[in-house]
Amino acid sequence: MPAPDDQSIPSVWARPRKQREQPTLSRDSIVTETIRLLDAEGVENLSMRRLGQRLNAGATSLYRHVANKDELIELVVDEVYGEVRVPDPDDPAGWRAAIAEGAHSLRAMILRHPWVAAVLGQVGLASLGPNLMRQSSRMLAHFSQAGFQGGEAGQAMDTLIAYVIGMTTSEAAYLSMIARSGKTEQEWIAGLRPLTEQAVRDEPMLTDLYAAMQEEDPAKTRDANFGYGLERVLDGLAVRLGPQG
């Protein structure tokens, strides 16, 4: 069977990387600068022309290394997935601690790069990227060693990742909105307090809940909420394993 080419599979991972690259412009430098642009300005401001300006290069030069913006997104998503840390499958701490560490690391990566949440559904075959493949393989090994059999190990992993991405996507959007306002999280919440108090005044349970939240560090509250949900997901998976879980 002939090897796939970029005509049959529209992914940067399906094409051989050029052996010779311009010394001042490489795929690595393009990816690095793209991440800086995305972190600073968001995905809505990413264009090949804008990126070329930051690199002091024309769009034609960029296209020698990436075919289009979709390929560029594949590359940067896989690059930031390289920041995720999943313990070695032989970690003696056990499957639950290792998987929790990987989940917290994935959340931290998305919060460092909130634009990731907006493109995860648009990355096509980005799952072929080496960093994502490596992290997924490690995570899958932990689920397999925990006792999940066959395809259920993959289902357990997908369930965990869906929780992390679902929770963190909302959190990243919230923090991005605050960042655009120029306020701190504490200032944003303080500004909303009069409206919140008015909105919940006829709901005693919500009144007590929001009153308690006003006294807490919002960052610590977000950490606690994420950790609570993660532990409940892991509880459910442990129950599925039976007594050995």
mmCIF file with all atom_site columns, N, CA and C in Angstrom, residues 156-186:
data_model
loop_
_atom_site.group_PDB
_atom_site.id
_atom_site.type_symbol
_atom_site.label_atom_id
_atom_site.label_alt_id
_atom_site.label_comp_id
_atom_site.label_asym_id
_atom_site.label_entity_id
_atom_site.label_seq_id
_atom_site.pdbx_PDB_ins_code
_atom_site.Cartn_x
_atom_site.Cartn_y
_atom_site.Cartn_z
_atom_site.occupancy
_atom_site.B_iso_or_equiv
_atom_site.pdbx_formal_charge
_atom_site.auth_seq_id
_atom_site.auth_comp_id
_atom_site.auth_asym_id
_atom_site.auth_atom_id
_atom_site.pdbx_PDB_model_num
ATOM 1  N N  . ALA A 1 156 ? -12.489 4.766  29.969 1.00 0.00 ? 156 ALA A N  1
ATOM 2  C CA . ALA A 1 156 ? -12.210 5.407  31.260 1.00 0.00 ? 156 ALA A CA 1
ATOM 3  C C  . ALA A 1 156 ? -11.348 6.652  31.055 1.00 0.00 ? 156 ALA A C  1
ATOM 4  N N  . MET A 1 157 ? -10.328 6.537  30.203 1.00 0.00 ? 157 MET A N  1
ATOM 5  C CA . MET A 1 157 ? -9.462  7.675  29.916 1.00 0.00 ? 157 MET A CA 1
ATOM 6  C C  . MET A 1 157 ? -10.253 8.806  29.265 1.00 0.00 ? 157 MET A C  1
ATOM 7  N N  . ASP A 1 158 ? -11.105 8.479  28.301 1.00 0.00 ? 158 ASP A N  1
ATOM 8  C CA . ASP A 1 158 ? -11.903 9.503  27.624 1.00 0.00 ? 158 ASP A CA 1
ATOM 9  C C  . ASP A 1 158 ? -12.844 10.202 28.600 1.00 0.00 ? 158 ASP A C  1
ATOM 10 N N  . THR A 1 159 ? -13.397 9.444  29.551 1.00 0.00 ? 159 THR A N  1
ATOM 11 C CA . THR A 1 159 ? -14.288 10.031 30.551 1.00 0.00 ? 159 THR A CA 1
ATOM 12 C C  . THR A 1 159 ? -13.546 11.043 31.406 1.00 0.00 ? 159 THR A C  1
ATOM 13 N N  . LEU A 1 160 ? -12.358 10.669 31.853 1.00 0.00 ? 160 LEU A N  1
ATOM 14 C CA . LEU A 1 160 ? -11.565 11.574 32.669 1.00 0.00 ? 160 LEU A CA 1
ATOM 15 C C  . LEU A 1 160 ? -11.207 12.843 31.895 1.00 0.00 ? 160 LEU A C  1
ATOM 16 N N  . ILE A 1 161 ? -10.721 12.672 30.657 1.00 0.00 ? 161 ILE A N  1
ATOM 17 C CA . ILE A 1 161 ? -10.298 13.826 29.868 1.00 0.00 ? 161 ILE A CA 1
ATOM 18 C C  . ILE A 1 161 ? -11.489 14.722 29.547 1.00 0.00 ? 161 ILE A C  1
ATOM 19 N N  . ALA A 1 162 ? -12.651 14.123 29.296 1.00 0.00 ? 162 ALA A N  1
ATOM 20 C CA . ALA A 1 162 ? -13.851 14.919 29.027 1.00 0.00 ? 162 ALA A CA 1
ATOM 21 C C  . ALA A 1 162 ? -14.192 15.788 30.235 1.00 0.00 ? 162 ALA A C  1
ATOM 22 N N  . TYR A 1 163 ? -14.038 15.235 31.437 1.00 0.00 ? 163 TYR A N  1
ATOM 23 C CA . TYR A 1 163 ? -14.294 16.039 32.639 1.00 0.00 ? 163 TYR A CA 1
ATOM 24 C C  . TYR A 1 163 ? -13.314 17.204 32.718 1.00 0.00 ? 163 TYR A C  1
ATOM 25 N N  . VAL A 1 164 ? -12.022 16.907 32.543 1.00 0.00 ? 164 VAL A N  1
ATOM 26 C CA . VAL A 1 164 ? -11.002 17.962 32.664 1.00 0.00 ? 164 VAL A CA 1
ATOM 27 C C  . VAL A 1 164 ? -11.248 19.070 31.637 1.00 0.00 ? 164 VAL A C  1
ATOM 28 N N  . ILE A 1 165 ? -11.452 18.686 30.390 1.00 0.00 ? 165 ILE A N  1
ATOM 29 C CA . ILE A 1 165 ? -11.623 19.684 29.337 1.00 0.00 ? 165 ILE A CA 1
ATOM 30 C C  . ILE A 1 165 ? -12.932 20.448 29.526 1.00 0.00 ? 165 ILE A C  1
ATOM 31 N N  . GLY A 1 166 ? -13.986 19.751 29.911 1.00 0.00 ? 166 GLY A N  1
ATOM 32 C CA . GLY A 1 166 ? -15.269 20.420 30.126 1.00 0.00 ? 166 GLY A CA 1
ATOM 33 C C  . GLY A 1 166 ? -15.193 21.466 31.226 1.00 0.00 ? 166 GLY A C  1
ATOM 34 N N  . MET A 1 167 ? -14.628 21.098 32.352 1.00 0.00 ? 167 MET A N  1
ATOM 35 C CA . MET A 1 167 ? -14.502 22.034 33.467 1.00 0.00 ? 167 MET A CA 1
ATOM 36 C C  . MET A 1 167 ? -13.557 23.187 33.127 1.00 0.00 ? 167 MET A C  1
ATOM 37 N N  . THR A 1 168 ? -12.441 22.853 32.511 1.00 0.00 ? 168 THR A N  1
ATOM 38 C CA . THR A 1 168 ? -11.405 23.854 32.304 1.00 0.00 ? 168 THR A CA 1
ATOM 39 C C  . THR A 1 168 ? -11.732 24.783 31.144 1.00 0.00 ? 168 THR A C  1
ATOM 40 N N  . THR A 1 169 ? -12.504 24.314 30.177 1.00 0.00 ? 169 THR A N  1
ATOM 41 C CA . THR A 1 169 ? -12.917 25.191 29.081 1.00 0.00 ? 169 THR A CA 1
ATOM 42 C C  . THR A 1 169 ? -13.735 26.356 29.631 1.00 0.00 ? 169 THR A C  1
ATOM 43 N N  . SER A 1 170 ? -14.684 26.068 30.511 1.00 0.00 ? 170 SER A N  1
ATOM 44 C CA . SER A 1 170 ? -15.490 27.125 31.127 1.00 0.00 ? 170 SER A CA 1
ATOM 45 C C  . SER A 1 170 ? -14.617 28.037 31.977 1.00 0.00 ? 170 SER A C  1
ATOM 46 N N  . GLU A 1 171 ? -13.696 27.444 32.720 1.00 0.00 ? 171 GLU A N  1
ATOM 47 C CA . GLU A 1 171 ? -12.814 28.225 33.588 1.00 0.00 ? 171 GLU A CA 1
ATOM 48 C C  . GLU A 1 171 ? -11.913 29.139 32.754 1.00 0.00 ? 171 GLU A C  1
ATOM 49 N N  . ALA A 1 172 ? -11.365 28.614 31.665 1.00 0.00 ? 172 ALA A N  1
ATOM 50 C CA . ALA A 1 172 ? -10.487 29.415 30.809 1.00 0.00 ? 172 ALA A CA 1
ATOM 51 C C  . ALA A 1 172 ? -11.243 30.563 30.167 1.00 0.00 ? 172 ALA A C  1
ATOM 52 N N  . ALA A 1 173 ? -12.483 30.304 29.735 1.00 0.00 ? 173 ALA A N  1
ATOM 53 C CA . ALA A 1 173 ? -13.290 31.368 29.131 1.00 0.00 ? 173 ALA A CA 1
ATOM 54 C C  . ALA A 1 173 ? -13.586 32.460 30.151 1.00 0.00 ? 173 ALA A C  1
ATOM 55 N N  . TYR A 1 174 ? -13.889 32.065 31.368 1.00 0.00 ? 174 TYR A N  1
ATOM 56 C CA . TYR A 1 174 ? -14.156 33.013 32.455 1.00 0.00 ? 174 TYR A CA 1
ATOM 57 C C  . TYR A 1 174 ? -12.931 33.880 32.741 1.00 0.00 ? 174 TYR A C  1
ATOM 58 N N  . LEU A 1 175 ? -11.763 33.242 32.838 1.00 0.00 ? 175 LEU A N  1
ATOM 59 C CA . LEU A 1 175 ? -10.547 33.991 33.134 1.00 0.00 ? 175 LEU A CA 1
ATOM 60 C C  . LEU A 1 175 ? -10.140 34.886 31.963 1.00 0.00 ? 175 LEU A C  1
ATOM 61 N N  . SER A 1 176 ? -10.392 34.447 30.741 1.00 0.00 ? 176 SER A N  1
ATOM 62 C CA . SER A 1 176 ? -10.083 35.269 29.574 1.00 0.00 ? 176 SER A CA 1
ATOM 63 C C  . SER A 1 176 ? -10.963 36.518 29.545 1.00 0.00 ? 176 SER A C  1
ATOM 64 N N  . MET A 1 177 ? -12.226 36.346 29.907 1.00 0.00 ? 177 MET A N  1
ATOM 65 C CA . MET A 1 177 ? -13.142 37.482 29.955 1.00 0.00 ? 177 MET A CA 1
ATOM 66 C C  . MET A 1 177 ? -12.658 38.506 30.985 1.00 0.00 ? 177 MET A C  1
ATOM 67 N N  . ILE A 1 178 ? -12.238 38.033 32.135 1.00 0.00 ? 178 ILE A N  1
ATOM 68 C CA . ILE A 1 178 ? -11.738 38.934 33.167 1.00 0.00 ? 178 ILE A CA 1
ATOM 69 C C  . ILE A 1 178 ? -10.468 39.638 32.691 1.00 0.00 ? 178 ILE A C  1
ATOM 70 N N  . ALA A 1 179 ? -9.571  38.882 32.034 1.00 0.00 ? 179 ALA A N  1
ATOM 71 C CA . ALA A 1 179 ? -8.321  39.477 31.550 1.00 0.00 ? 179 ALA A CA 1
ATOM 72 C C  . ALA A 1 179 ? -8.597  40.598 30.552 1.00 0.00 ? 179 ALA A C  1
ATOM 73 N N  . ARG A 1 180 ? -9.602  40.409 29.689 1.00 0.00 ? 180 ARG A N  1
ATOM 74 C CA . ARG A 1 180 ? -9.940  41.448 28.710 1.00 0.00 ? 180 ARG A CA 1
ATOM 75 C C  . ARG A 1 180 ? -10.462 42.713 29.391 1.00 0.00 ? 180 ARG A C  1
ATOM 76 N N  . SER A 1 181 ? -11.037 42.559 30.577 1.00 0.00 ? 181 SER A N  1
ATOM 77 C CA . SER A 1 181 ? -11.585 43.713 31.291 1.00 0.00 ? 181 SER A CA 1
ATOM 78 C C  . SER A 1 181 ? -10.494 44.563 31.923 1.00 0.00 ? 181 SER A C  1
ATOM 79 N N  . GLY A 1 182 ? -9.300  43.988 32.068 1.00 0.00 ? 182 GLY A N  1
ATOM 80 C CA . GLY A 1 182 ? -8.212  44.709 32.719 1.00 0.00 ? 182 GLY A CA 1
ATOM 81 C C  . GLY A 1 182 ? -8.262  44.660 34.230 1.00 0.00 ? 182 GLY A C  1
ATOM 82 N N  . LYS A 1 183 ? -9.200  43.893 34.785 1.00 0.00 ? 183 LYS A N  1
ATOM 83 C CA . LYS A 1 183 ? -9.347  43.798 36.237 1.00 0.00 ? 183 LYS A CA 1
ATOM 84 C C  . LYS A 1 183 ? -8.764  42.488 36.738 1.00 0.00 ? 183 LYS A C  1
ATOM 85 N N  . THR A 1 184 ? -8.498  42.446 38.035 1.00 0.00 ? 184 THR A N  1
ATOM 86 C CA . THR A 1 184 ? -8.140  41.182 38.661 1.00 0.00 ? 184 THR A CA 1
ATOM 87 C C  . THR A 1 184 ? -9.422  40.388 38.916 1.00 0.00 ? 184 THR A C  1
ATOM 88 N N  . GLU A 1 185 ? -9.247  39.112 39.233 1.00 0.00 ? 185 GLU A N  1
ATOM 89 C CA . GLU A 1 185 ? -10.424 38.295 39.524 1.00 0.00 ? 185 GLU A CA 1
ATOM 90 C C  . GLU A 1 185 ? -11.157 38.817 40.749 1.00 0.00 ? 185 GLU A C  1
ATOM 91 N N  . GLN A 1 186 ? -10.403 39.246 41.751 1.00 0.00 ? 186 GLN A N  1
ATOM 92 C CA . GLN A 1 186 ? -11.025 39.780 42.957 1.00 0.00 ? 186 GLN A CA 1
ATOM 93 C C  . GLN A 1 186 ? -11.815 41.053 42.649 1.00 0.00 ? 186 GLN A C  1
#
